[in-house]
PDB file of C-alpha atoms in Angstrom:
ATOM      1  CA  ILE A   1      22.846  40.154  78.039  1.00 58.00           C
ATOM      2  CA  ASP A   2      19.844  42.478  78.170  1.00 64.00           C
ATOM      3  CA  LYS A   3      20.207  42.826  81.943  1.00 59.00           C
ATOM      4  CA  ALA A   4      23.917  43.641  81.612  1.00 54.00           C
ATOM      5  CA  THR A   5      23.174  46.190  78.888  1.00 58.00           C
ATOM      6  CA  ASP A   6      20.446  47.773  81.008  1.00 63.00           C
ATOM      7  CA  SER A   7      22.806  47.933  84.001  1.00 59.00           C
ATOM      8  CA  LEU A   8      25.483  49.639  81.914  1.00 58.00           C
ATOM      9  CA  LYS A   9      22.944  52.166  80.639  1.00 63.00           C
ATOM     10  CA  GLU A  10      21.792  52.824  84.202  1.00 63.00           C
ATOM     11  CA  TYR A  11      25.420  53.289  85.361  1.00 59.00           C
ATOM     12  CA  ASP A  12      26.097  55.653  82.523  1.00 61.00           C
ATOM     13  CA  GLN A  13      22.989  57.711  83.247  1.00 63.00           C
ATOM     14  CA  ALA A  14      23.542  57.794  87.015  1.00 60.00           C
ATOM     15  CA  PHE A  15      27.244  58.493  86.861  1.00 59.00           C
ATOM     16  CA  GLY A  16      26.939  60.789  83.874  1.00 58.00           C
ATOM     17  CA  LYS A  17      24.625  62.992  85.920  1.00 55.00           C
ATOM     18  CA  ALA A  18      26.775  62.743  89.024  1.00 54.00           C
ATOM     19  CA  PHE A  19      30.297  62.890  87.636  1.00 55.00           C
ATOM     20  CA  SER A  20      32.146  64.735  85.006  1.00 54.00           C
ATOM     21  CA  ARG A  21      34.112  62.394  82.815  1.00 53.00           C
ATOM     22  CA  ASN A  22      37.352  63.743  84.286  1.00 66.00           C
ATOM     23  CA  ILE A  23      38.065  60.560  86.208  1.00 72.00           C
ATOM     24  CA  PRO A  24      40.048  57.673  84.710  1.00 76.00           C
ATOM     25  CA  ILE A  25      37.923  54.965  83.118  1.00 76.00           C
ATOM     26  CA  ASP A  26      39.249  52.272  85.471  1.00 79.00           C
ATOM     27  CA  THR A  27      38.301  54.400  88.487  1.00 78.00           C
ATOM     28  CA  PHE A  28      34.899  55.017  86.923  1.00 77.00           C
ATOM     29  CA  ALA A  29      34.428  51.275  86.328  1.00 79.00           C
ATOM     30  CA  GLN A  30      35.528  50.380  89.868  1.00 81.00           C
ATOM     31  CA  ALA A  31      33.178  52.949  91.422  1.00 82.00           C
ATOM     32  CA  ALA A  32      30.301  51.892  89.154  1.00 82.00           C
ATOM     33  CA  ALA A  33      30.719  48.227  90.109  1.00 84.00           C
ATOM     34  CA  GLU A  34      30.850  49.106  93.809  1.00 86.00           C
ATOM     35  CA  VAL A  35      27.784  51.337  93.532  1.00 87.00           C
ATOM     36  CA  GLN A  36      25.862  48.482  91.883  1.00 87.00           C
ATOM     37  CA  ILE A  37      26.793  46.152  94.743  1.00 89.00           C
ATOM     38  CA  ILE A  38      25.737  48.762  97.310  1.00 91.00           C
ATOM     39  CA  ALA A  39      22.427  49.360  95.498  1.00 90.00           C
ATOM     40  CA  ASP A  40      21.722  45.628  95.291  1.00 90.00           C
ATOM     41  CA  ARG A  41      22.426  45.111  99.000  1.00 90.00           C
ATOM     42  CA  THR A  42      20.626  48.186 100.332  1.00 91.00           C
ATOM     43  CA  GLY A  43      17.810  48.888  97.888  1.00 91.00           C
ATOM     44  CA  VAL A  44      18.965  52.506  97.592  1.00 91.00           C
ATOM     45  CA  SER A  45      18.979  53.811  94.017  1.00 89.00           C
ATOM     46  CA  ILE A  46      22.159  53.850  91.967  1.00 88.00           C
ATOM     47  CA  GLU A  47      21.583  57.514  91.133  1.00 87.00           C
ATOM     48  CA  SER A  48      21.244  58.510  94.795  1.00 90.00           C
ATOM     49  CA  ILE A  49      24.408  56.641  95.734  1.00 91.00           C
ATOM     50  CA  ALA A  50      26.338  58.083  92.767  1.00 88.00           C
ATOM     51  CA  LYS A  51      25.304  61.636  93.639  1.00 88.00           C
ATOM     52  CA  SER A  52      26.370  61.068  97.239  1.00 91.00           C
ATOM     53  CA  VAL A  53      29.731  59.657  96.133  1.00 90.00           C
ATOM     54  CA  LYS A  54      30.301  62.813  94.110  1.00 88.00           C
ATOM     55  CA  SER A  55      29.132  65.093  96.905  1.00 89.00           C
ATOM     56  CA  LEU A  56      31.330  63.423  99.517  1.00 91.00           C
ATOM     57  CA  SER A  57      34.407  63.269  97.316  1.00 90.00           C
ATOM     58  CA  THR A  58      34.015  66.873  96.146  1.00 90.00           C
ATOM     59  CA  THR A  59      33.233  68.365  99.546  1.00 92.00           C
ATOM     60  CA  MET A  60      35.776  66.399 101.546  1.00 92.00           C
ATOM     61  CA  GLY A  61      38.479  66.325  98.891  1.00 92.00           C
ATOM     62  CA  ILE A  62      38.809  62.546  98.722  1.00 92.00           C
ATOM     63  CA  ASP A  63      38.900  60.297  95.696  1.00 89.00           C
ATOM     64  CA  VAL A  64      35.838  58.563  94.274  1.00 88.00           C
ATOM     65  CA  VAL A  65      36.960  55.070  95.324  1.00 88.00           C
ATOM     66  CA  SER A  66      37.470  56.149  98.957  1.00 92.00           C
ATOM     67  CA  SER A  67      34.142  57.963  98.937  1.00 92.00           C
ATOM     68  CA  THR A  68      32.386  54.879  97.587  1.00 92.00           C
ATOM     69  CA  ALA A  69      34.002  52.679 100.247  1.00 92.00           C
ATOM     70  CA  LEU A  70      32.853  55.032 103.039  1.00 93.00           C
ATOM     71  CA  LEU A  71      29.294  54.948 101.727  1.00 94.00           C
ATOM     72  CA  ARG A  72      29.407  51.169 101.410  1.00 93.00           C
ATOM     73  CA  ASP A  73      30.539  50.807 105.017  1.00 93.00           C
ATOM     74  CA  SER A  74      27.931  53.232 106.343  1.00 92.00           C
ATOM     75  CA  LEU A  75      25.029  51.903 104.286  1.00 94.00           C
ATOM     76  CA  SER A  76      25.806  48.292 105.214  1.00 91.00           C
ATOM     77  CA  SER A  77      24.553  48.916 108.752  1.00 89.00           C
ATOM     78  CA  LEU A  78      21.402  50.838 107.779  1.00 91.00           C
ATOM     79  CA  THR A  79      17.965  49.860 106.516  1.00 91.00           C
ATOM     80  CA  GLN A  80      16.884  51.157 103.103  1.00 92.00           C
ATOM     81  CA  THR A  81      14.925  54.019 104.674  1.00 92.00           C
ATOM     82  CA  GLU A  82      17.807  54.878 107.010  1.00 92.00           C
ATOM     83  CA  GLY A  83      20.217  54.671 104.071  1.00 92.00           C
ATOM     84  CA  GLU A  84      18.216  57.168 102.065  1.00 93.00           C
ATOM     85  CA  GLU A  85      18.064  59.498 105.066  1.00 92.00           C
ATOM     86  CA  PHE A  86      21.803  59.077 105.626  1.00 93.00           C
ATOM     87  CA  LEU A  87      22.569  60.008 102.002  1.00 94.00           C
ATOM     88  CA  ASP A  88      20.311  63.063 102.202  1.00 92.00           C
ATOM     89  CA  GLN A  89      21.998  64.195 105.420  1.00 90.00           C
ATOM     90  CA  LEU A  90      25.438  63.551 103.984  1.00 92.00           C
ATOM     91  CA  LYS A  91      24.792  65.621 100.861  1.00 90.00           C
ATOM     92  CA  GLU A  92      23.289  68.464 102.859  1.00 89.00           C
ATOM     93  CA  TYR A  93      25.656  68.620 105.815  1.00 88.00           C
ATOM     94  CA  SER A  94      29.085  67.536 104.507  1.00 90.00           C
ATOM     95  CA  PRO A  95      30.179  71.173 104.068  1.00 90.00           C
ATOM     96  CA  LEU A  96      29.249  71.966 107.682  1.00 85.00           C
ATOM     97  CA  LEU A  97      31.005  68.892 109.031  1.00 85.00           C
ATOM     98  CA  LYS A  98      34.108  69.725 107.018  1.00 88.00           C
ATOM     99  CA  GLU A  99      33.996  73.311 108.296  1.00 82.00           C
ATOM    100  CA  MET A 100      33.939  71.907 111.813  1.00 79.00           C
ATOM    101  CA  GLY A 101      37.151  70.033 111.014  1.00 79.00           C
ATOM    102  CA  LEU A 102      35.750  66.535 110.630  1.00 81.00           C
ATOM    103  CA  SER A 103      37.176  64.105 108.117  1.00 87.00           C
ATOM    104  CA  ALA A 104      35.009  62.254 105.614  1.00 91.00           C
ATOM    105  CA  LYS A 105      35.301  59.103 107.733  1.00 90.00           C
ATOM    106  CA  ASP A 106      34.306  60.885 110.941  1.00 86.00           C
ATOM    107  CA  SER A 107      31.421  62.660 109.198  1.00 87.00           C
ATOM    108  CA  ALA A 108      30.078  59.389 107.794  1.00 90.00           C
ATOM    109  CA  ALA A 109      30.412  57.671 111.181  1.00 88.00           C
ATOM    110  CA  PHE A 110      28.631  60.511 112.979  1.00 84.00           C
ATOM    111  CA  LEU A 111      25.747  60.601 110.494  1.00 88.00           C
ATOM    112  CA  THR A 112      25.430  56.797 110.481  1.00 89.00           C
ATOM    113  CA  ASP A 113      25.150  56.749 114.266  1.00 86.00           C
ATOM    114  CA  ALA A 114      22.707  59.675 114.291  1.00 85.00           C
ATOM    115  CA  VAL A 115      20.444  58.010 111.719  1.00 88.00           C
ATOM    116  CA  GLN A 116      20.533  54.660 113.526  1.00 86.00           C
ATOM    117  CA  VAL A 117      19.328  56.172 116.788  1.00 82.00           C
ATOM    118  CA  GLY A 118      16.688  58.283 115.036  1.00 81.00           C
ATOM    119  CA  PHE A 119      18.354  61.535 115.955  1.00 73.00           C
ATOM    120  CA  SER A 120      19.840  62.653 112.643  1.00 68.00           C
ATOM    121  CA  ASP A 121      17.987  65.932 112.116  1.00 74.00           C
ATOM    122  CA  LYS A 122      18.340  67.032 115.721  1.00 78.00           C
ATOM    123  CA  ALA A 123      21.992  65.999 116.004  1.00 77.00           C
ATOM    124  CA  VAL A 124      23.042  67.809 112.850  1.00 77.00           C
ATOM    125  CA  ASP A 125      20.896  70.851 113.649  1.00 79.00           C
ATOM    126  CA  ALA A 126      22.497  71.056 117.100  1.00 79.00           C
ATOM    127  CA  LEU A 127      25.962  70.977 115.549  1.00 79.00           C
ATOM    128  CA  LYS A 128      24.904  73.526 112.949  1.00 81.00           C
ATOM    129  CA  GLU A 129      23.614  75.949 115.596  1.00 80.00           C
ATOM    130  CA  MET A 130      26.673  75.427 117.733  1.00 78.00           C
ATOM    131  CA  ASN A 131      28.914  76.186 114.768  1.00 77.00           C
ATOM    132  CA  VAL A 132      26.914  79.316 113.867  1.00 79.00           C
ATOM    133  CA  ILE A 133      27.140  80.621 117.434  1.00 75.00           C
ATOM    134  CA  ARG A 134      30.852  79.879 117.551  1.00 72.00           C
ATOM    135  CA  ASN A 135      31.552  81.565 114.211  1.00 75.00           C
ATOM    136  CA  GLU A 136      29.454  84.651 115.020  1.00 74.00           C
ATOM    137  CA  ALA A 137      30.988  85.052 118.427  1.00 69.00           C
ATOM    138  CA  LEU A 138      34.531  84.628 117.174  1.00 67.00           C
ATOM    139  CA  SER A 139      33.931  87.074 114.346  1.00 66.00           C
ATOM    140  CA  LYS A 140      32.680  89.645 116.858  1.00 64.00           C
ATOM    141  CA  ASP A 141      35.730  89.202 119.038  1.00 64.00           C
ATOM    142  CA  ASN A 142      33.793  87.458 121.775  1.00 66.00           C
ATOM    143  CA  ALA A 143      36.215  84.569 122.115  1.00 64.00           C
ATOM    144  CA  ALA A 144      37.054  85.574 125.699  1.00 68.00           C
ATOM    145  CA  TYR A 145      33.394  85.385 126.679  1.00 65.00           C
ATOM    146  CA  LEU A 146      32.937  82.013 124.976  1.00 65.00           C
ATOM    147  CA  GLN A 147      36.028  80.753 126.743  1.00 66.00           C
ATOM    148  CA  SER A 148      34.799  82.047 130.123  1.00 68.00           C
ATOM    149  CA  VAL A 149      31.458  80.230 129.886  1.00 66.00           C
ATOM    150  CA  GLY A 150      33.099  77.024 128.660  1.00 69.00           C
ATOM    151  CA  PHE A 151      31.537  77.088 125.186  1.00 66.00           C
ATOM    152  CA  LEU A 152      34.776  76.691 123.243  1.00 66.00           C
ATOM    153  CA  GLU A 153      35.878  73.848 125.507  1.00 72.00           C
ATOM    154  CA  LYS A 154      32.545  72.046 125.024  1.00 69.00           C
ATOM    155  CA  TYR A 155      32.740  72.646 121.258  1.00 66.00           C
ATOM    156  CA  GLN A 156      36.180  71.015 121.171  1.00 69.00           C
ATOM    157  CA  GLU A 157      34.980  68.113 123.342  1.00 71.00           C
ATOM    158  CA  ILE A 158      32.106  67.426 120.981  1.00 66.00           C
ATOM    159  CA  ARG A 159      34.415  67.558 117.943  1.00 63.00           C
ATOM    160  CA  ALA A 160      36.844  65.221 119.714  1.00 65.00           C
ATOM    161  CA  GLY A 161      33.980  62.888 120.652  1.00 64.00           C
ATOM    162  CA  ILE A 162      32.883  62.644 117.045  1.00 61.00           C
ATOM    163  CA  THR A 163      36.430  61.940 115.921  1.00 52.00           C
ATOM    164  CA  LYS A 164      37.075  59.305 118.579  1.00 51.00           C
ATOM    165  CA  GLU A 165      33.783  57.479 118.643  1.00 48.00           C
ATOM    166  CA  GLY A 166      31.749  58.647 115.697  1.00 48.00           C
ATOM    167  CA  ARG A 167      29.272  60.017 118.225  1.00 47.00           C
ATOM    168  CA  ALA A 168      29.078  63.516 119.543  1.00 45.00           C
ATOM    169  CA  ILE A 169      25.932  63.085 121.559  1.00 43.00           C
ATOM    170  CA  THR A 170      25.223  60.057 123.696  1.00 42.00           C
ATOM    171  CA  VAL A 171      22.036  59.305 125.549  1.00 36.00           C
ATOM    172  CA  GLN A 172      22.583  58.908 129.263  1.00 39.00           C
ATOM    173  CA  ASP A 173      20.153  57.794 131.938  1.00 34.00           C
TER     174      ASP A 173
END
């Protein structure tokens, strides 16, 4: 009973910090139970997972249950250290990935793959720079130049690669 009470207190603290109470209690309970399972399996803290659920659902416009399921699926293939890195990357870069037109599922798949191959910072930074260049050039009416050098085509290929395979960058011999 003490363990159950402590778990409920921990849920309440973690979710209270991460969520407003504007979600239905059954949704809250379902997400809390799933977060506990994820934390038990991965060793990642309940609070970190709860904050990431909120970040993903808010940024990508998906419900809490779907957000929790995406995190569960991604974290199941990562070590504890990789999982923590994945959650950090997800919280930081979800707005960028959404701006690039990626769905929550595609964003999670891309970041999972990037973390697994040890390329997360470089992969996301490359996408970030590419997006900045694209946005600056388009805002300065340089679309014709970008088209002529193949930049826009490559940008679309990378976006399509992420959507199809979860990977934008593959290592080739």
